Each structure stands twice: as structure tokens, then as C-alpha cells.
XYZ file of N, CA, C and O in Angstrom:
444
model
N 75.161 -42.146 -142.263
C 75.903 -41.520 -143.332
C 77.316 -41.205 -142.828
O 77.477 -40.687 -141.723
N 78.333 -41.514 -143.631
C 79.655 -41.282 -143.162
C 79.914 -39.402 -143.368
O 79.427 -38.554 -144.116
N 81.224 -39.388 -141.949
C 81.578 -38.435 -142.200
C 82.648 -37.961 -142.897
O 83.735 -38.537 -142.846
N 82.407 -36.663 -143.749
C 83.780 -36.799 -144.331
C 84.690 -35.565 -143.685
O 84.006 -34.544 -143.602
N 85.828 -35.416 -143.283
C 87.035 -35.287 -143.643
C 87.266 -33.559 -143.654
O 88.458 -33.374 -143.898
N 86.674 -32.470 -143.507
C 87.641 -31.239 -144.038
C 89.033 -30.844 -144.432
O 89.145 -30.474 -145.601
N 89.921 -30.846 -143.828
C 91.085 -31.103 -144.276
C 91.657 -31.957 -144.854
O 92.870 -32.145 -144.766
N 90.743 -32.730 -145.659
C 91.125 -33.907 -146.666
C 91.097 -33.725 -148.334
O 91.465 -34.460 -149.251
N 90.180 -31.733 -148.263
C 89.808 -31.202 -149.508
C 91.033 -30.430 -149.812
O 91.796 -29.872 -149.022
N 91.076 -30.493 -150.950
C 92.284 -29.085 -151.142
C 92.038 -27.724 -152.696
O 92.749 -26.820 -153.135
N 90.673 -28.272 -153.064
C 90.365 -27.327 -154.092
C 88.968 -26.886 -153.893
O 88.090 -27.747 -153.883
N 88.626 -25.481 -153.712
C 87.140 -25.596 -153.526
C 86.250 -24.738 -155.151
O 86.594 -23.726 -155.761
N 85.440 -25.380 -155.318
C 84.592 -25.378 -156.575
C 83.684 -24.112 -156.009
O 83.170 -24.455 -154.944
N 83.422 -23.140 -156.274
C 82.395 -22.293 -155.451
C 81.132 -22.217 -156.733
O 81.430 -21.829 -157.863
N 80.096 -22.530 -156.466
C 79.261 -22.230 -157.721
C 77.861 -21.805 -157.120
O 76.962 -22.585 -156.807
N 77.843 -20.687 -157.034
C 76.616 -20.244 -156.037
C 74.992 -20.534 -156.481
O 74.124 -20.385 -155.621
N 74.727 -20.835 -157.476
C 73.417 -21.167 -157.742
C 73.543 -22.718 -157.802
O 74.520 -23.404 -158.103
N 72.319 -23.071 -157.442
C 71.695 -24.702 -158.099
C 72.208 -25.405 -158.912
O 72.834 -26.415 -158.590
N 71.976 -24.836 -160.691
C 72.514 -25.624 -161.379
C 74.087 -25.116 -161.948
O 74.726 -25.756 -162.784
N 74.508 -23.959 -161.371
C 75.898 -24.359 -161.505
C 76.295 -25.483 -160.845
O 76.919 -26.382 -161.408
N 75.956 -25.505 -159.599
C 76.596 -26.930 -158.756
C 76.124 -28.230 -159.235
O 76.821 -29.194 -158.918
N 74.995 -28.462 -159.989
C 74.918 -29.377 -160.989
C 75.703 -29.805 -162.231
O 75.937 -30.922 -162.693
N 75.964 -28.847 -162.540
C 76.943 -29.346 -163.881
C 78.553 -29.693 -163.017
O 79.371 -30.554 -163.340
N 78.643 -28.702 -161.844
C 79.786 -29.128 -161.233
C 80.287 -30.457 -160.641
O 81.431 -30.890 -160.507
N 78.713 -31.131 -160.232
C 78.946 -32.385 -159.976
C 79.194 -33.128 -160.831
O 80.132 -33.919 -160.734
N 78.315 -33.050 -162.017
C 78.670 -33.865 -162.917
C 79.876 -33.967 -163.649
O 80.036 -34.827 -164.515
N 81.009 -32.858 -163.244
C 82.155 -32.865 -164.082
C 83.167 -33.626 -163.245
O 84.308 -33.500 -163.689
N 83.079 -34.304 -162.266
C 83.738 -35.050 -161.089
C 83.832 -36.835 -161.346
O 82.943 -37.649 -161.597
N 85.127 -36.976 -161.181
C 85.239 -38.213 -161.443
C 84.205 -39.355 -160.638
O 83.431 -40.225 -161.036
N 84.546 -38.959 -159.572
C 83.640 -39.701 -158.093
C 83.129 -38.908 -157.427
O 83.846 -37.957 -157.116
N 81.857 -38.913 -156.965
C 81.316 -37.901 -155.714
C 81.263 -39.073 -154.420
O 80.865 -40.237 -154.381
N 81.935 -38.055 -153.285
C 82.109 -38.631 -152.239
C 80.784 -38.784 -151.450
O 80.073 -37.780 -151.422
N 80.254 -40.126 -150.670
C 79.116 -40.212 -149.849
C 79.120 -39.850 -148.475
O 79.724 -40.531 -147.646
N 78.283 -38.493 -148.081
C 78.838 -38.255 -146.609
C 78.792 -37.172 -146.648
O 78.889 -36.532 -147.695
N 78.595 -36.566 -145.264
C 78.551 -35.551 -144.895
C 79.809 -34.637 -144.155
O 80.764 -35.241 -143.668
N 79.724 -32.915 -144.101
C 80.760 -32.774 -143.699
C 79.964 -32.190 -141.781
O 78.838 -31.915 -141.366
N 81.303 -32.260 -141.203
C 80.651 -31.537 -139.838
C 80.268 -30.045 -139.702
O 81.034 -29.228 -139.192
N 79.111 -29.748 -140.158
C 78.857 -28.211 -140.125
C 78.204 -28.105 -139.134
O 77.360 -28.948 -138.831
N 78.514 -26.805 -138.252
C 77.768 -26.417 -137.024
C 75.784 -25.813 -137.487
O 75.166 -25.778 -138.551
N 75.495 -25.526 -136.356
C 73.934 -24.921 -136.320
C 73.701 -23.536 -137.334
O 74.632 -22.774 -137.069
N 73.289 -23.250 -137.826
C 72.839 -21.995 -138.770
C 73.628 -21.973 -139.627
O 73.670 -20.864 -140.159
N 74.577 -22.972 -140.207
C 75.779 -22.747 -141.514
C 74.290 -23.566 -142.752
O 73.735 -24.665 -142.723
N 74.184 -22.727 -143.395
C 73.000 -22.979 -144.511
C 73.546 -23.410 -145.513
O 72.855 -24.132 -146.233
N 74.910 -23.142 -145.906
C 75.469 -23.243 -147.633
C 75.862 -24.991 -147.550
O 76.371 -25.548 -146.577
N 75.491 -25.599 -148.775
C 75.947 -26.933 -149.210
C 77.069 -26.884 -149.497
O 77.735 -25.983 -150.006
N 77.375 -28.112 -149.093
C 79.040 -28.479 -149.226
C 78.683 -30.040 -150.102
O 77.822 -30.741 -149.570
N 79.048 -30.336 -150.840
C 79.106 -31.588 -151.725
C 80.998 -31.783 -152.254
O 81.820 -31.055 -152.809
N 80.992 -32.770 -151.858
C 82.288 -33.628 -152.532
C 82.370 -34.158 -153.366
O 81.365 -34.630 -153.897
N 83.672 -34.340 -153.904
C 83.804 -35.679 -155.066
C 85.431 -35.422 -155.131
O 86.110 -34.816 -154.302
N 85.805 -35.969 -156.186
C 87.433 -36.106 -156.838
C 87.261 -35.966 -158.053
O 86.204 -36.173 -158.649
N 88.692 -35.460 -158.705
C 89.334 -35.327 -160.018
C 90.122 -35.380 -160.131
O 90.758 -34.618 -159.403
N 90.969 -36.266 -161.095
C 91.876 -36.794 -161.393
C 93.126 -36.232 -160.248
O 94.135 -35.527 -160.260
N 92.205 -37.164 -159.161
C 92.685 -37.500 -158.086
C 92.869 -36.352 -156.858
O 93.221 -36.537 -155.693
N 92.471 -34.992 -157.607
C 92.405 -34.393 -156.139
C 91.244 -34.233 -155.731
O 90.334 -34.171 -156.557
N 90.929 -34.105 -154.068
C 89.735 -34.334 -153.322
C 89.278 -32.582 -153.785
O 90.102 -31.668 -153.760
N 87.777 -32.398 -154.197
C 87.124 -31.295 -154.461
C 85.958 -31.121 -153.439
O 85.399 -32.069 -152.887
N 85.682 -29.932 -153.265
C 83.944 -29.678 -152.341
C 83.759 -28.597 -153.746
O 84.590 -28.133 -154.526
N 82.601 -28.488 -153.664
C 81.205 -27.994 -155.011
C 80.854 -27.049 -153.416
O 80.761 -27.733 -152.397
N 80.710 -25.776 -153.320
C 79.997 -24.805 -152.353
C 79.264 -24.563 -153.047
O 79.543 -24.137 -154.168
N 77.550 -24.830 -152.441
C 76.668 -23.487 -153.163
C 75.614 -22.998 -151.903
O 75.425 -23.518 -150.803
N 75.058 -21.885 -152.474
C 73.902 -21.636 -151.658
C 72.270 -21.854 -151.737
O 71.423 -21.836 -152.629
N 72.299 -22.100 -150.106
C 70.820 -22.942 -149.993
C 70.062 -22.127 -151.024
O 70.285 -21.060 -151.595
N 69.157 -22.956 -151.051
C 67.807 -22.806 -152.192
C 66.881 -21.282 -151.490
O 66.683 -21.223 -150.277
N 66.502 -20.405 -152.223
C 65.970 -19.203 -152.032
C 66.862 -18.000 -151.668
O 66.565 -16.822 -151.867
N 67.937 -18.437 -151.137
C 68.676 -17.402 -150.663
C 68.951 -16.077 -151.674
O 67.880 -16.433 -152.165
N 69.183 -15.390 -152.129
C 69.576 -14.124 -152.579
C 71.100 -14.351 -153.381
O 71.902 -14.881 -152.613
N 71.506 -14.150 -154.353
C 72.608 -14.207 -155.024
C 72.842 -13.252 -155.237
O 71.981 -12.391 -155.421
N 74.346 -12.999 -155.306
C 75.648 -12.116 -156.058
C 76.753 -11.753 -155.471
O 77.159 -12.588 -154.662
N 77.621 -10.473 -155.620
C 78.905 -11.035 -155.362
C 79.156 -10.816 -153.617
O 80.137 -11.147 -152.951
N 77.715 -10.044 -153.119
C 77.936 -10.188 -151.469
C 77.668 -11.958 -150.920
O 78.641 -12.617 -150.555
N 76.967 -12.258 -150.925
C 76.400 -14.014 -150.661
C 77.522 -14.539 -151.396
O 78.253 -15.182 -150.643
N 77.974 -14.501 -152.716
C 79.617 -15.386 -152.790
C 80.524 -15.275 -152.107
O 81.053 -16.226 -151.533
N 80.936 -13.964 -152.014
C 81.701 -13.555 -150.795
C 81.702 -14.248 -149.425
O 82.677 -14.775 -148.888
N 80.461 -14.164 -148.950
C 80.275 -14.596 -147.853
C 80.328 -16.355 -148.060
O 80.830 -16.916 -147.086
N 79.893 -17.261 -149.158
C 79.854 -18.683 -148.892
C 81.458 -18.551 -149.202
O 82.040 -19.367 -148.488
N 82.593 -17.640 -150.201
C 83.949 -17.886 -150.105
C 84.397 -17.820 -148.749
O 85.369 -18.483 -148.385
N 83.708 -17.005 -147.905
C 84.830 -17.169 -146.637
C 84.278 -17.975 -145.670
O 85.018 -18.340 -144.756
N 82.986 -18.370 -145.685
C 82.610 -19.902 -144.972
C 83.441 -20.801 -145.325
O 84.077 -21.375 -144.441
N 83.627 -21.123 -146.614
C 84.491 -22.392 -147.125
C 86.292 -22.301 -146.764
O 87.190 -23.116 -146.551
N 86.181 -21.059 -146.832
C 88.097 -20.895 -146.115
C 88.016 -21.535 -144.429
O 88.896 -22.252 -143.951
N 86.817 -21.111 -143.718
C 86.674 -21.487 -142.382
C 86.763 -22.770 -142.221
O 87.370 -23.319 -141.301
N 86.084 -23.384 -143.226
C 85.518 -24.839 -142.773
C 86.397 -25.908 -143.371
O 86.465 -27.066 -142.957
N 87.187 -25.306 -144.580
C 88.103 -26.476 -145.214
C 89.664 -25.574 -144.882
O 90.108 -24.536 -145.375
N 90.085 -26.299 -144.065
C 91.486 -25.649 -143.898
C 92.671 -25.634 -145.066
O 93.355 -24.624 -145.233
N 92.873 -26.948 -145.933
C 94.133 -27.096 -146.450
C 93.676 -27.028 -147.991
O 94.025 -27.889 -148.799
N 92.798 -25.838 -148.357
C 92.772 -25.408 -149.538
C 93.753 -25.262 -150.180
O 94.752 -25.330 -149.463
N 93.975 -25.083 -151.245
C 95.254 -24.572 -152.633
C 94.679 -24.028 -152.901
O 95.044 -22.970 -152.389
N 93.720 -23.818 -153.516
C 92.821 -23.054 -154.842
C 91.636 -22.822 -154.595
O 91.244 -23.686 -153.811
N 90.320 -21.649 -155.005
C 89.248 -22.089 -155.698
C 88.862 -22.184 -156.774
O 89.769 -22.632 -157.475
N 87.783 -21.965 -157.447
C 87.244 -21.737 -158.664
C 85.860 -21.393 -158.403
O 84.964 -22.153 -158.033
N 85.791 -19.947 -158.683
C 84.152 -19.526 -159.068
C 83.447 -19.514 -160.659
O 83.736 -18.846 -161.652
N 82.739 -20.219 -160.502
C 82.005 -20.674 -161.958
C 80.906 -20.357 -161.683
O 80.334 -20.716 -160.654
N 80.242 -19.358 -162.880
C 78.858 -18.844 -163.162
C 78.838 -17.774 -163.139
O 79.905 -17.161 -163.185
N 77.815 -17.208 -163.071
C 77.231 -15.633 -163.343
C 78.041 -14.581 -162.160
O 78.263 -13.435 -162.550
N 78.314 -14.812 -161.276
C 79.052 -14.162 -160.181
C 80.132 -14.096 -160.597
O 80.516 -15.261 -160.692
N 81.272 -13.114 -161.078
C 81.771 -13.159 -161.902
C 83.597 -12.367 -161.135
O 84.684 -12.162 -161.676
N 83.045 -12.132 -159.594
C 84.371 -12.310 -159.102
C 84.281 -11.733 -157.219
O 83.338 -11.091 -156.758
N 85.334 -12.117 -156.542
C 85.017 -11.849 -155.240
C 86.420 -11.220 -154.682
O 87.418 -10.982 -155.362
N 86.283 -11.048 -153.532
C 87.467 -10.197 -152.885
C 88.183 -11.876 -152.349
O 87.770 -13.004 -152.080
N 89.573 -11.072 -152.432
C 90.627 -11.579 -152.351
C 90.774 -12.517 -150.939
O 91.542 -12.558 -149.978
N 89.855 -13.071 -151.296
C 89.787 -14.662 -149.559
C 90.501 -15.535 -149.822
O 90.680 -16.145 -148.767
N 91.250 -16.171 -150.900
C 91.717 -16.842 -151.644
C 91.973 -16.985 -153.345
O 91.024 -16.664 -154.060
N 93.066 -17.395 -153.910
C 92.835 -17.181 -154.913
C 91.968 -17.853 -156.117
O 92.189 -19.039 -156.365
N 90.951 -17.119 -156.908
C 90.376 -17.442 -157.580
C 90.272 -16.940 -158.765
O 90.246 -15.726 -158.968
N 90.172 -18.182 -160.041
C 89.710 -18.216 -161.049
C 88.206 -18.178 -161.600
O 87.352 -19.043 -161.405
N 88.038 -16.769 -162.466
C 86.877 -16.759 -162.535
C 86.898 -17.198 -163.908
O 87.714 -16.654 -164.652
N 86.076 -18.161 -164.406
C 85.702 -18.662 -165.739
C 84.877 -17.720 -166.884
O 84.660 -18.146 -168.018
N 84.500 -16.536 -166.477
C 83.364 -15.839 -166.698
C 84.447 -14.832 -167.602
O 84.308 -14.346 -168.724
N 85.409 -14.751 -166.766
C 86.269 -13.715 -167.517
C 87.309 -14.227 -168.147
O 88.219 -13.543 -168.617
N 87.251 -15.271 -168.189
C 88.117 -16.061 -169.452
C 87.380 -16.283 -171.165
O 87.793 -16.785 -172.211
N 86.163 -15.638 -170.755
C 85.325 -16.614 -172.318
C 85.913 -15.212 -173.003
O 85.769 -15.005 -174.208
């Protein structure tokens, strides 16, 4: 499986449950094949793809884990660690906002 790239992302998608990161994939032009280099005990998924042309990662957390805005928190500042040349995120879903690790749009408080 190829590797991909961290500093090749520049928007990160944060969607802490399952099927948020499902619909997230599916809203992606291309999903990238490949893995990223994560060290020993880093649990949270990282999935890629593109949109209209910029490179995206989809963050969520492993399956069983515990949700809300401490565990977002915490996969937001894994993903600042691990993808250096962020611009943006976006938290989408029920988690509805996090401390200031980067800036984010919460969708939750736009409806």
C-alpha cells in the first residue's frame, strides 16, 4: 500500500463518529489510496481524498472509543501534529465545537 504524504494535506475534515466520516468520504472528488505514517498507539483514522483540487484528510475516531468535545479536541490536536501545512479545518456533526487548535468551522452552528 502506498504511502501518502502529510504535508501534502492542507484542509482537515474532522468528523468524529463513523458515519459522519462516511458521508465525508463520499462528498470527495477522489479518495486517495494509502496510508499515512502514524506511529504506535495513534488510534484515530486518517482517510484522504481531494476537492476541487485541494488535498483533504477525513479524521475520525476509532470504533468504540467515547465521543464529545474532549476526544475531538484531542483527535483536533493529533491532526495539527501529524499534518503540518494545514489552512483550515472543518468539524461536522454532533460535536458542535472545540478549543482554539486551529481554525474551525462548525456546521452545526450554521443550520
Amino acid at each position: 500500500m502506498a504511502i501518502l504524504r502529510p504535508e501534502d494535506y492542507n484542509v482537515a475534515w474532522i468528523a468524529p463518529l463513523e458515519i459522519e466520516a462516511q458521508a465525508a468520504l463520499h462528498m470527495l472528488d477522489h479518495k486517495h489510496v494509502g496510508q499515512f505514517p502514524i506511529g504506535r498507539g495513534d488510534g484515530y483514522v486518517f482517510q484522504a481524498g481531494d476537492m476541487c483540487s485541494h488535498n483533504i484528510i477525513v479524521a475520525t475516531l476509532p470504533a468504540g472509543q467515547e465521543y464529545g468535545t474532549g476526544s475531538a479536541a484531542a483527535l483536533a490536536s493529533q491532526v495539527k501534529k501529524i499534518f503540518p501545512n494545514l489552512w483550515f479545518g472543518l468539524l461536522v456533526g454532533v460535536v458542535s465545537t472545540l478549543p482554539d487548535f486551529f481554525f474551525v468551522i462548525s456546521f452545526t452552528n450554521c443550520v
